[in-house]
Each structure stands twice: as C-alpha cells, then as structure tokens.
CSV table of C-alpha atoms and ligand atoms in Angstrom, one decimal:
chain,number,residue,atom,x,y,z
A,1,UNK,CA,-16.9,9.2,15.5
A,2,UNK,CA,-15.0,12.4,13.8
A,3,UNK,CA,-13.6,13.3,17.1
A,4,UNK,CA,-12.6,10.0,18.0
A,5,UNK,CA,-11.0,9.7,14.6
A,6,UNK,CA,-8.9,12.8,15.1
A,7,UNK,CA,-7.9,11.7,18.7
A,8,UNK,CA,-6.5,8.6,17.3
A,9,UNK,CA,-4.3,10.7,14.8
A,10,UNK,CA,-3.5,13.1,17.8
A,11,UNK,CA,-2.3,10.3,20.2
A,12,UNK,CA,-0.3,8.8,17.4
A,13,UNK,CA,1.2,12.2,16.2
A,14,UNK,CA,5.0,12.4,17.0
A,15,UNK,CA,5.0,16.0,15.8
A,16,UNK,CA,6.1,15.9,12.4
A,17,UNK,CA,5.2,12.5,11.5
A,18,UNK,CA,2.6,9.9,12.8
A,19,UNK,CA,3.2,6.4,14.0
A,20,UNK,CA,1.4,4.0,11.8
A,21,UNK,CA,-0.2,2.3,15.0
A,22,UNK,CA,0.9,3.2,18.8
A,23,UNK,CA,2.5,-0.2,19.7
A,24,UNK,CA,2.8,-2.5,17.0
A,25,UNK,CA,4.1,0.0,14.2
A,26,UNK,CA,5.9,2.8,16.1
A,27,UNK,CA,7.6,4.3,13.1
A,28,UNK,CA,6.7,6.0,10.0
A,29,UNK,CA,5.5,3.8,7.0
A,30,UNK,CA,5.1,5.1,3.5
A,31,UNK,CA,1.6,4.4,2.1
A,32,UNK,CA,0.3,4.8,5.6
A,33,UNK,CA,1.8,8.1,5.7
A,34,UNK,CA,-0.2,9.1,2.7
A,35,UNK,CA,-3.4,7.9,3.9
A,36,UNK,CA,-2.6,9.5,7.3
A,37,UNK,CA,-2.1,12.9,5.4
A,38,UNK,CA,-5.5,12.6,4.0
A,39,UNK,CA,-6.7,12.6,7.6
A,40,UNK,CA,-4.8,15.4,8.5
A,41,UNK,CA,-6.1,17.3,5.6
A,42,UNK,CA,-9.4,17.5,7.3
A,43,UNK,CA,-8.1,18.7,10.8
A,44,UNK,CA,-5.2,21.1,9.3
A,45,UNK,CA,-3.8,21.2,5.7
A,46,UNK,CA,-0.4,22.3,7.0
A,47,UNK,CA,0.2,19.2,9.3
A,48,UNK,CA,-1.0,17.1,6.2
A,49,UNK,CA,1.8,18.5,4.0
A,50,UNK,CA,4.2,18.4,6.8
A,51,UNK,CA,3.6,14.4,7.0
A,52,UNK,CA,4.6,14.1,3.5
A,53,UNK,CA,7.5,16.4,3.6
A,54,UNK,CA,9.0,14.5,6.4
A,55,UNK,CA,8.4,11.2,4.5
A,56,UNK,CA,10.0,12.5,1.5
A,57,UNK,CA,13.1,13.7,3.2
A,58,UNK,CA,14.1,10.1,3.5
A,59,UNK,CA,13.7,9.6,-0.2
A,60,UNK,CA,16.6,7.7,-1.6
A,61,UNK,CA,18.7,9.5,-4.2
A,62,UNK,CA,17.3,6.7,-6.7
A,63,UNK,CA,13.9,8.4,-6.1
A,64,UNK,CA,12.5,5.4,-4.1
A,65,UNK,CA,10.5,6.4,-1.0
A,66,UNK,CA,11.4,3.5,1.6
A,67,UNK,CA,8.6,1.7,2.9
A,68,UNK,CA,9.7,2.2,6.6
A,69,UNK,CA,11.6,5.4,7.9
A,70,UNK,CA,12.7,4.2,11.4
A,71,UNK,CA,11.9,7.7,13.0
A,72,UNK,CA,10.7,6.3,16.3
A,73,UNK,CA,14.5,5.9,17.3
A,74,UNK,CA,16.9,2.9,18.3
A,75,UNK,CA,15.0,2.2,21.6
A,76,UNK,CA,11.7,1.9,19.8
A,77,UNK,CA,10.6,-1.9,19.3
A,78,UNK,CA,10.0,-3.0,15.9
A,79,UNK,CA,11.1,-6.2,14.0
A,80,UNK,CA,13.0,-6.2,11.9
A,81,UNK,CA,14.8,-3.2,12.9
A,82,UNK,CA,17.3,-1.1,10.7
A,83,UNK,CA,20.2,-3.4,11.6
A,84,UNK,CA,18.4,-6.1,9.4
A,85,UNK,CA,18.5,-3.7,6.3
A,86,UNK,CA,21.8,-1.8,7.0
A,87,UNK,CA,21.1,0.3,3.8
A,88,UNK,CA,23.3,3.2,4.7
A,89,UNK,CA,26.4,1.2,4.9
A,90,UNK,CA,25.5,-0.9,1.7
A,91,UNK,CA,24.3,1.7,-0.7
A,92,UNK,CA,25.3,5.5,-1.2
A,93,UNK,CA,21.7,6.0,-2.4
A,94,UNK,CA,20.5,5.7,1.2
A,95,UNK,CA,23.2,8.0,2.7
A,96,UNK,CA,22.5,11.3,4.2
A,97,UNK,CA,18.8,10.6,5.4
A,98,UNK,CA,17.5,12.0,8.4
A,99,UNK,CA,16.8,8.5,9.9
A,100,UNK,CA,17.5,4.9,9.0
A,101,UNK,CA,15.1,3.2,6.3
A,102,UNK,CA,14.3,0.0,4.8
A,103,UNK,CA,15.3,-0.9,1.3
A,104,UNK,CA,11.9,-1.4,-0.3
A,105,UNK,CA,8.9,0.6,-1.0
A,106,UNK,CA,5.1,0.4,-0.9
A,107,UNK,CA,2.2,1.5,-3.3
A,108,UNK,CA,2.5,5.3,-4.4
A,109,UNK,CA,-0.8,6.7,-2.4
A,110,UNK,CA,1.2,9.8,-2.0
A,111,UNK,CA,-0.1,11.8,-5.2
A,112,UNK,CA,-3.7,10.9,-4.2
A,113,UNK,CA,-3.1,12.5,-0.8
A,114,UNK,CA,-1.5,15.7,-2.0
A,115,UNK,CA,-4.3,16.2,-4.5
A,116,UNK,CA,-6.8,15.7,-1.5
A,117,UNK,CA,-4.9,18.2,0.5
A,118,UNK,CA,-5.3,20.7,-2.1
A,119,UNK,CA,-8.8,20.0,-2.7
A,120,UNK,CA,-9.5,20.6,1.1
A,121,UNK,CA,-7.2,23.6,1.3
A,122,UNK,CA,-9.2,26.7,2.3
A,123,UNK,CA,-8.7,29.9,0.3
A,124,UNK,CA,-6.8,31.8,2.9
A,125,UNK,CA,-4.3,29.1,3.0
A,126,UNK,CA,-3.9,28.5,-0.7
A,127,UNK,CA,-0.8,30.5,-1.2
A,128,UNK,CA,1.2,28.7,1.4
A,129,UNK,CA,0.1,25.2,0.4
A,130,UNK,CA,0.5,26.0,-3.3
A,131,UNK,CA,4.1,27.0,-2.4
A,132,UNK,CA,4.6,23.8,-0.4
A,133,UNK,CA,3.2,21.6,-3.2
A,134,UNK,CA,5.6,23.2,-5.5
A,135,UNK,CA,8.4,22.4,-3.3
A,136,UNK,CA,7.4,18.6,-2.9
A,137,UNK,CA,6.2,18.1,-6.7
A,138,UNK,CA,9.8,17.5,-8.0
A,139,UNK,CA,10.2,14.6,-5.4
A,140,UNK,CA,6.9,13.1,-6.3
A,141,UNK,CA,7.9,13.0,-9.9
A,142,UNK,CA,11.4,11.5,-9.1
A,143,UNK,CA,9.4,8.9,-6.8
A,144,UNK,CA,7.2,8.0,-10.1
A,145,UNK,CA,10.3,8.0,-12.3
A,146,UNK,CA,12.0,5.5,-10.1
A,147,UNK,CA,8.7,3.3,-10.4
A,148,UNK,CA,8.5,3.8,-14.2
A,149,UNK,CA,12.2,2.9,-14.8
A,150,UNK,CA,14.0,1.1,-12.0
A,151,UNK,CA,11.0,-0.9,-11.2
A,152,UNK,CA,9.8,-1.6,-14.9
A,153,UNK,CA,13.2,-1.9,-17.0
A,154,UNK,CA,11.1,-3.6,-19.5
A,155,UNK,CA,8.8,-0.5,-19.8
A,156,UNK,CA,5.8,-2.8,-19.6
A,157,UNK,CA,3.7,-0.5,-17.7
A,158,UNK,CA,3.6,-2.9,-14.6
A,159,UNK,CA,5.6,-2.3,-11.4
A,160,UNK,CA,7.7,-5.0,-10.3
A,161,UNK,CA,7.8,-5.8,-6.5
A,162,UNK,CA,10.6,-7.4,-5.0
A,163,UNK,CA,9.3,-8.3,-1.4
A,164,UNK,CA,5.8,-9.2,0.2
A,165,UNK,CA,6.3,-6.3,2.6
A,166,UNK,CA,5.9,-3.9,-0.6
A,167,UNK,CA,2.2,-3.7,0.3
A,168,UNK,CA,0.2,-6.7,1.3
A,169,UNK,CA,2.4,-9.0,3.3
A,170,UNK,CA,0.8,-12.5,3.5
A,171,UNK,CA,-1.4,-12.3,0.6
A,172,UNK,CA,-2.0,-15.6,-0.9
A,173,UNK,CA,-1.0,-13.9,-4.2
A,174,UNK,CA,2.7,-14.8,-3.1
A,175,UNK,CA,2.5,-18.3,-2.1
A,176,UNK,CA,3.9,-19.9,-4.9
A,177,UNK,CA,6.7,-17.6,-5.4
A,178,UNK,CA,7.5,-17.9,-1.8
A,179,UNK,CA,7.2,-21.9,-2.0
A,180,UNK,CA,9.8,-22.0,-4.5
A,181,UNK,CA,12.2,-20.6,-2.1
A,182,UNK,CA,14.0,-23.3,-0.1
A,183,UNK,CA,15.5,-21.2,2.6
A,184,UNK,CA,18.3,-21.8,5.0
A,185,UNK,CA,16.9,-20.4,8.4
A,186,UNK,CA,18.0,-16.4,8.0
A,187,UNK,CA,19.5,-16.8,11.3
A,188,UNK,CA,18.1,-16.5,15.0
A,189,UNK,CA,15.4,-13.8,15.5
A,190,UNK,CA,12.7,-13.1,17.8
A,191,UNK,CA,9.4,-11.8,16.3
A,192,UNK,CA,7.8,-9.1,18.3
A,193,UNK,CA,4.5,-8.8,16.3
A,194,UNK,CA,2.7,-11.8,17.7
A,195,UNK,CA,3.5,-11.1,21.4
A,196,UNK,CA,2.1,-7.6,20.8
A,197,UNK,CA,-0.9,-8.7,19.3
A,198,UNK,CA,-1.5,-11.8,21.3
A,199,UNK,CA,-2.9,-14.0,18.7
A,200,UNK,CA,-0.7,-15.6,16.2
A,201,UNK,CA,-3.5,-16.6,14.1
A,202,UNK,CA,-4.1,-12.8,12.9
A,203,UNK,CA,-0.6,-12.5,11.6
A,204,UNK,CA,1.9,-14.3,9.0
A,205,UNK,CA,3.4,-17.6,10.0
A,206,UNK,CA,7.0,-18.3,11.1
A,207,UNK,CA,7.3,-20.1,7.6
A,208,UNK,CA,6.5,-16.6,6.2
A,209,UNK,CA,8.7,-14.8,8.2
A,210,UNK,CA,11.7,-17.0,7.4
A,211,UNK,CA,11.1,-16.2,3.9
A,212,UNK,CA,10.6,-12.4,4.2
A,213,UNK,CA,13.9,-12.3,6.2
A,214,UNK,CA,15.6,-14.4,3.9
A,215,UNK,CA,14.6,-12.0,1.0
A,216,UNK,CA,15.8,-9.0,3.1
A,217,UNK,CA,19.1,-10.7,3.4
A,218,UNK,CA,19.3,-11.2,-0.5
A,219,UNK,CA,18.5,-7.7,-1.3
A,220,UNK,CA,21.0,-6.5,1.2
A,221,UNK,CA,23.5,-8.5,-0.8
A,222,UNK,CA,22.5,-7.0,-4.0
A,223,UNK,CA,23.1,-3.7,-2.5
A,224,UNK,CA,19.6,-2.9,-3.1
A,225,UNK,CA,20.7,-2.1,-6.6
A,226,UNK,CA,17.8,-2.5,-8.9
A,227,UNK,CA,20.0,-4.1,-11.8
A,228,UNK,CA,21.5,-6.7,-9.6
A,229,UNK,CA,18.3,-7.4,-7.9
A,230,UNK,CA,16.8,-7.8,-11.5
A,231,UNK,CA,19.5,-10.3,-12.4
A,232,UNK,CA,19.5,-12.5,-9.4
A,233,UNK,CA,16.6,-11.9,-6.9
A,234,UNK,CA,14.3,-14.9,-6.4
A,235,UNK,CA,11.1,-12.8,-6.1
A,236,UNK,CA,9.9,-10.4,-8.8
A,237,UNK,CA,6.3,-9.9,-9.3
A,238,UNK,CA,4.4,-7.6,-11.8
A,239,UNK,CA,1.8,-6.4,-9.2
A,240,UNK,CA,-1.2,-5.4,-10.6
A,241,UNK,CA,-2.7,-3.5,-7.5
A,242,UNK,CA,0.7,-1.5,-7.2
A,243,UNK,CA,0.5,-0.9,-10.8
A,244,UNK,CA,-3.1,0.3,-10.6
A,245,UNK,CA,-2.3,2.7,-7.6
A,246,UNK,CA,0.4,3.9,-9.9
A,247,UNK,CA,-2.0,4.9,-12.7
A,248,UNK,CA,-4.2,6.5,-10.3
A,249,UNK,CA,-1.3,8.4,-8.8
A,250,UNK,CA,0.0,9.6,-12.2
A,251,UNK,CA,-3.5,11.0,-12.9
A,252,UNK,CA,-3.4,12.9,-9.6
A,253,UNK,CA,-0.1,14.4,-10.5
A,254,UNK,CA,-1.2,15.5,-13.7
A,255,UNK,CA,-4.3,17.0,-12.1
A,256,UNK,CA,-1.9,18.9,-9.8
A,257,UNK,CA,0.4,20.0,-12.7
A,258,UNK,CA,-0.9,23.6,-13.1
A,259,UNK,CA,-0.9,24.1,-9.2
A,260,UNK,CA,2.6,22.8,-9.0
A,261,UNK,CA,3.8,24.7,-12.0
A,262,UNK,CA,5.1,21.2,-13.7
A,263,UNK,CA,7.4,21.4,-16.5
A,264,UNK,CA,6.1,20.2,-20.0
A,265,UNK,CA,8.8,17.4,-20.0
A,266,UNK,CA,7.0,16.1,-16.4
A,267,UNK,CA,3.9,16.4,-17.8
A,268,UNK,CA,4.7,14.5,-20.7
A,269,UNK,CA,6.3,11.7,-18.7
A,270,UNK,CA,3.4,11.4,-16.4
A,271,UNK,CA,1.0,11.1,-19.2
A,272,UNK,CA,3.1,8.4,-20.7
A,273,UNK,CA,3.2,6.7,-17.5
A,274,UNK,CA,-0.6,6.8,-17.0
A,275,UNK,CA,-1.2,5.5,-20.5
A,276,UNK,CA,1.4,2.7,-20.6
A,277,UNK,CA,-0.1,1.6,-17.2
A,278,UNK,CA,-3.6,1.5,-18.3
A,279,UNK,CA,-2.9,-0.4,-21.4
A,280,UNK,CA,-0.9,-2.9,-19.4
A,281,UNK,CA,-3.6,-3.7,-17.0
A,282,UNK,CA,-6.0,-4.1,-19.8
A,283,UNK,CA,-3.6,-6.6,-21.3
A,284,UNK,CA,-3.6,-8.5,-17.9
A,285,UNK,CA,-7.3,-8.8,-17.8
A,286,UNK,CA,-8.5,-12.1,-17.9
A,287,UNK,CA,-11.9,-12.2,-19.6
A,288,UNK,CA,-12.6,-15.9,-18.3
A,289,UNK,CA,-12.6,-14.8,-14.6
A,290,UNK,CA,-13.1,-11.2,-15.1
A,291,UNK,CA,-9.9,-10.7,-12.9
A,292,UNK,CA,-6.6,-8.9,-13.8
A,293,UNK,CA,-3.7,-11.1,-13.0
A,294,UNK,CA,-0.5,-10.5,-11.4
A,295,UNK,CA,2.5,-11.9,-13.1
A,296,UNK,CA,5.6,-13.9,-11.9
A,297,UNK,CA,8.6,-12.5,-13.8
A,298,UNK,CA,10.9,-15.6,-12.7
A,299,UNK,CA,8.3,-18.4,-14.0
A,300,UNK,CA,6.5,-16.2,-16.8
A,301,UNK,CA,3.3,-17.4,-15.1
A,302,UNK,CA,0.2,-15.5,-14.2
A,303,UNK,CA,-1.1,-15.7,-10.6
A,304,UNK,CA,-4.6,-16.9,-10.8
A,305,UNK,CA,-6.2,-16.2,-7.2
A,306,UNK,CA,-9.4,-14.4,-6.3
A,307,UNK,CA,-8.1,-11.5,-4.2
A,308,UNK,CA,-8.8,-7.5,-4.2
A,309,UNK,CA,-6.1,-7.2,-6.5
A,310,UNK,CA,-8.0,-8.7,-9.4
A,311,UNK,CA,-9.8,-5.5,-9.5
A,312,UNK,CA,-6.8,-3.3,-10.6
A,313,UNK,CA,-8.7,-2.0,-13.5
A,314,UNK,CA,-11.2,-0.7,-11.2
A,315,UNK,CA,-8.6,0.9,-8.8
A,316,UNK,CA,-7.1,2.4,-11.9
A,317,UNK,CA,-10.2,3.8,-13.2
A,318,UNK,CA,-10.4,2.1,-16.4
A,319,UNK,CA,-11.5,3.7,-19.5
A,320,UNK,CA,-12.6,0.1,-21.1
A,321,UNK,CA,-16.5,0.0,-20.7
A,322,UNK,CA,-16.6,-3.8,-21.2
A,323,UNK,CA,-13.7,-4.5,-18.6
A,324,UNK,CA,-15.2,-2.0,-16.2
A,325,UNK,CA,-18.9,-3.7,-16.4
A,326,UNK,CA,-17.3,-7.1,-16.0
A,327,UNK,CA,-15.5,-6.1,-12.8
A,328,UNK,CA,-18.5,-4.4,-11.5
A,329,UNK,CA,-20.4,-7.6,-12.0
A,330,UNK,CA,-17.7,-9.7,-10.3
A,331,UNK,CA,-17.4,-7.3,-7.3
A,332,UNK,CA,-20.9,-8.0,-6.3
A,333,UNK,CA,-21.1,-11.8,-7.3
A,334,UNK,CA,-21.4,-14.7,-4.8
A,335,UNK,CA,-17.1,-14.7,-4.9
A,336,UNK,CA,-17.0,-11.4,-3.4
A,337,UNK,CA,-19.1,-8.9,-1.9
A,338,UNK,CA,-22.5,-10.8,-2.8
A,339,UNK,CA,-21.3,-13.7,-0.7
A,340,UNK,CA,-24.3,-14.0,1.8
A,341,UNK,CA,-22.1,-14.6,4.8
A,342,UNK,CA,-20.5,-11.4,4.6
A,343,UNK,CA,-21.7,-9.0,7.7
A,344,UNK,CA,-21.3,-5.9,5.2
A,345,UNK,CA,-20.9,-5.9,1.3
A,346,UNK,CA,-17.3,-4.7,1.5
A,347,UNK,CA,-14.4,-6.0,-0.5
A,348,UNK,CA,-12.6,-8.8,1.4
A,349,UNK,CA,-8.6,-9.0,0.9
A,350,UNK,CA,-9.1,-12.5,-0.5
A,351,UNK,CA,-12.3,-14.1,-1.9
A,352,UNK,CA,-14.2,-16.3,0.6
A,353,UNK,CA,-14.5,-19.0,-2.2
A,354,UNK,CA,-10.8,-19.2,-2.4
A,355,UNK,CA,-9.1,-22.2,-0.7
A,356,UNK,CA,-6.4,-20.0,0.8
A,357,UNK,CA,-9.1,-17.7,2.5
A,358,UNK,CA,-8.7,-17.3,6.0
A,359,UNK,CA,-11.3,-14.8,7.6
A,360,UNK,CA,-8.7,-13.7,10.7
A,361,UNK,CA,-5.4,-13.8,8.8
A,362,UNK,CA,-4.5,-10.4,7.8
A,363,UNK,CA,-4.4,-10.2,4.0
A,364,UNK,CA,-5.6,-13.7,3.4
A,365,UNK,CA,-9.4,-12.8,4.1
A,366,UNK,CA,-10.1,-9.7,6.3
A,367,UNK,CA,-11.5,-6.5,5.1
A,368,UNK,CA,-9.2,-3.5,5.1
A,369,UNK,CA,-10.5,0.0,5.3
A,370,UNK,CA,-7.9,1.5,3.3
A,371,UNK,CA,-8.4,-0.9,0.3
A,372,UNK,CA,-12.2,-0.1,0.5
A,373,UNK,CA,-11.2,3.6,0.5
A,374,UNK,CA,-9.3,3.2,-2.7
A,375,UNK,CA,-12.2,1.3,-4.2
A,376,UNK,CA,-14.6,4.1,-3.1
A,377,UNK,CA,-12.4,6.6,-4.6
A,378,UNK,CA,-12.2,4.9,-7.8
A,379,UNK,CA,-16.0,4.0,-8.3
A,380,UNK,CA,-16.9,7.7,-7.3
A,381,UNK,CA,-14.6,9.0,-10.4
A,382,UNK,CA,-16.0,6.0,-12.4
A,383,UNK,CA,-19.4,7.5,-11.9
A,384,UNK,CA,-20.7,4.7,-9.9
A,385,UNK,CA,-21.8,6.7,-7.0
A,386,UNK,CA,-24.5,4.5,-5.6
A,387,UNK,CA,-22.3,1.4,-5.0
A,388,UNK,CA,-19.5,4.2,-4.0
A,389,UNK,CA,-21.9,5.5,-1.3
A,390,UNK,CA,-22.9,2.1,-0.2
A,391,UNK,CA,-19.0,1.2,0.6
A,392,UNK,CA,-18.6,4.4,2.5
A,393,UNK,CA,-21.7,3.6,4.4
A,394,UNK,CA,-20.8,0.0,5.4
A,395,UNK,CA,-17.2,1.0,6.0
A,396,UNK,CA,-18.0,3.6,8.5
A,397,UNK,CA,-20.5,1.2,9.9
A,398,UNK,CA,-17.9,-1.6,10.3
A,399,UNK,CA,-15.4,0.7,12.0
A,400,UNK,CA,-17.9,2.3,14.2
A,401,UNK,CA,-19.2,-1.3,15.5
A,402,UNK,CA,-15.6,-2.2,15.8
A,403,UNK,CA,-15.1,0.1,18.4
A,404,UNK,CA,-11.3,1.0,18.3
A,405,UNK,CA,-10.2,2.0,14.5
A,406,UNK,CA,-9.0,-1.7,14.0
A,407,UNK,CA,-6.4,-2.3,11.3
A,408,UNK,CA,-8.4,-5.1,9.4
A,409,UNK,CA,-11.9,-6.8,10.2
A,410,UNK,CA,-13.5,-10.4,10.0
A,411,UNK,CA,-15.6,-10.4,6.7
A,412,UNK,CA,-18.3,-12.4,8.0
A,413,UNK,CA,-18.7,-11.1,11.9
A,414,UNK,CA,-17.2,-7.6,11.4
A,415,UNK,CA,-15.0,-8.4,14.3
A,416,UNK,CA,-12.0,-5.8,14.8
A,417,UNK,CA,-8.7,-7.5,14.1
A,418,UNK,CA,-5.2,-6.6,14.2
A,419,UNK,CA,-3.7,-3.4,15.8
A,420,UNK,CA,-6.1,-1.2,17.5
A,421,UNK,CA,-6.0,2.6,17.0
A,422,UNK,CA,-4.7,2.1,13.6
A,423,UNK,CA,-3.5,5.6,12.1
A,424,UNK,CA,-4.8,5.0,8.5
A,425,UNK,CA,-8.2,3.6,9.7
A,426,UNK,CA,-8.5,6.8,11.6
A,427,UNK,CA,-7.7,8.8,8.7
A,428,UNK,CA,-10.0,7.2,6.0
A,429,UNK,CA,-12.8,7.7,8.8
A,430,UNK,CA,-12.0,11.5,8.8
A,431,UNK,CA,-12.1,11.5,5.1
A,432,UNK,CA,-15.4,9.3,4.6
A,433,UNK,CA,-17.0,11.7,7.1
A,434,UNK,CA,-16.1,14.9,5.4
B,501,9WN,C1,5.5,-4.6,7.4
B,501,9WN,C2,2.0,-0.5,8.6
B,501,9WN,C3,2.2,-1.8,7.8
B,501,9WN,C4,1.4,-1.7,6.4
B,501,9WN,C5,1.4,-2.9,5.7
B,501,9WN,C6,0.9,-3.9,6.4
B,501,9WN,C7,1.8,-4.2,7.6
B,501,9WN,C8,4.3,-4.5,8.4
B,501,9WN,C9,4.1,-5.8,9.2
B,501,9WN,O1,1.8,-3.0,8.7
B,501,9WN,O2,3.2,-4.4,7.3
B,501,9WN,O3,5.8,-3.6,6.7
B,501,9WN,O4,5.0,-5.5,10.4
B,501,9WN,O5,3.3,-6.7,9.3
B,501,9WN,O6,0.9,-5.1,5.7
B,501,9WN,O7,0.6,-2.7,4.5
B,501,9WN,O8,1.8,-0.5,5.8
B,501,9WN,O9,0.5,-0.5,9.0
C-alpha cells in the first residue's frame, strides 16, 4: 500500500508542485499541497519543502495564500480557470506572481505540514531543512497575520470565509446563505467536473455552481479587497472548522519557533491568535447539541447543522475538559460514528441523521480521509490514543478496500467516490503507514 501511495504522488508530481489529482484537479491547490507535503515528507523531506515553497511563491502581498495556483498552464482544463478570477488585473496584491491564482483561500494546514516535515527530517538533513524552514517562516507568519486581521477585522478569534470553495464546497452549512442569494445567471458556462467524473450525483448541482460563480464575480467586483468585501459581500461566514485549523496551525508555528528562530514579536502574536481562537470556539459551543456552531455574519444567526465542522473544539485540541468529553460522546453517538449503518466508524462530512445528508454527494455525507486525518492528529494530541488509532486503522482499511486512493467514500458501503488517484488521499495514507 505504501508503494502504491508513493506511486500516486510520483505520477501526479509536476517536479516542484503536485497536481491535486490527475484529471479533475490538474493545478496546485493550497490545502491539498499542505497534505501532499506531509506525504512527500515520508519519501523525501527536501521534496516536501519544495511543494510548500512553490505554493508560497504565489502568496499575495496581503499575506493570503490563494486556493488555486494555476501552475498547470493555460492549456490544462479546469473550470473555472484564471480568466474568471482575473486577479492580477484587478488588484496589485496579486501581481508579479509565478502563475495566475484564484482570489480566495483554504484552511491553513501548511504549518502542520512544516512541523511534520521537521519531525521526519533525518539528522544528516537537519541543517538544510532548518535553513529552508527559517526562510519560509516569515511567509507562514504573514499568512496567519492575514487570517487574524483581514479575515477577522472584529478580532473575534474566528476566521470569516467568503466563498464555499474556501474548503468544503457544497456542505449543507452554506445552504441557507446561498438560498438568500437570488442570482441572475452568472453568464454562460460549461462545467468540466461532471463530464470528467461521469456521475453528477457525486458533485455540486448547477444551482450551486450558479451561486459559486456569481460570488466569484462579486469578489472580483470588490477587487478582492477585504474591506470592500466586508462592507458589501453577501456571503460572510465565521467558519468554525477553518478557525479550528487556524488554532492548530498557530500551535504548530509556536512549536517550530525555536527551529525557525522566530522573533519575540511573532511568538507573541502567534500565542495571541492561538488563545483568541480557542476562546472564540469555546463560545460557539452549544451545550444542548454538543456541537460548535458556525455563524452567519450577515444575518447574525448560528448555523445549526450536524456536520464534521461541529467538532471544531476537538480539531482545535480544546483545553476545556467538559467540552472535550461532550464532543467525544457525540462523536460516537448514533448521529455520527455510532450510526449502525456505517461501514467503518469514521467521521462522515454530514451526519446521516441530518435531512440534508446524501451519501454520494461530496461534502454532504461522504467520508473524506483528510478530515479523518485531522481528527486523528487532534485525538492523538488530546491523549485519546485508542480512538485515534481506530480512526487510523479504519481509514487505511477504507482506502485499501476502495482500491484507487479515492477523493471521498460512501459512509455506508465504503465505495470509493469522486476522483481516483487523489494526491492528498495518497499523502495521508503514507503518513498513517509511518
Ligand atoms: C474547488 C482539490 C479541491 C479541494 C477542495 C474540494 C474540491 C474544487 C472543486 O477539490 O474543490 O476548489 O472543483 O470542486 O472541495 O476541498 O481542495 O482537491
């Protein structure tokens, strides 16, 4: 299995960056690259650093790390391509980059990747890798500073997302916010994803895509300027999952501070963002349901849905013993991993008890290995090693039975879904195999 996983990374390797998948996602994606770097770290720590260095070469002057870097080149098919975003023409923040990018971002898994790379660096390579971490560190801090300021002007400790593509595209968490958008058609377009995959039931609908594309047009109109976006944009969500990854990422940068020779000022900022994030997530915890709830900035309403994101305190390695116990109980309750219909006790993207649940449809039900990897990491650090190890074993069993390193899986049958030979699935497999 290790050899097969390594072969997927090698086949998707473009030299200095890795395609998220061979056909469906033939460019460099931000959080995919972070997981991919963790996979590479098991094969070659230098190649792992290269992955991140090339991603951060496309960092905007605001500090934002864009969600896609269109490194595959103009002839490589992906919809929507760079012309829909038009970033370098509308904002100086996106000029002078090695390749065109999108104008939004994804959860900041990158610091977790750098920490993993450092942990896996063999003694003879420590000098080289330490120097490369030191060189990258200021870019990582500036990325985090962007999230803590541009994406949280209220200094609330929660990151605001602007688009469903900032991580979990068609999660039912966004349904109400999208329903409020009465779009004129965003203009004619042809989707490539449904033809590439051959089964539309595994992908977002055209209704979703109309809104996704309309939101891109709006962001472009605001010139991707956070102040303008905050003032006018219709989709602004305090995303607890994104915020939880940010908490874990701040902790990872603090752990790397000595290796990176971080300044006192940076250490202080990282500690502040970490504490503020944890406290904010703790306030979003709903004792009645045991879930941590996202928050719609436009309506002021909490988003009450049973999805993987509700476990944000666990993902953020909560220090609140009461919340941790409640979340662990909920995790294995009938609404989540304790549902007897599940093939394996793995966390589905949406609870099967939720009316919006669809077992084949992307973020509306299927099990995603990377989400279970993040949970595994968190539970390991929270000293829940038995449950963490179970997640690892079941995840490997699921990926192995699926046969081709699928993007996501049917929670009831374990059938592989989405893109085959998905790089981040292969990457977390390598990490789980050790
Ligand atoms: C849009 C690459 C990406 C992941 C996202 C996942 C999916 C893209 C798409 O694929 O999104 O960014 O075309 O559906 O939702 O999390 O980074 O693997």
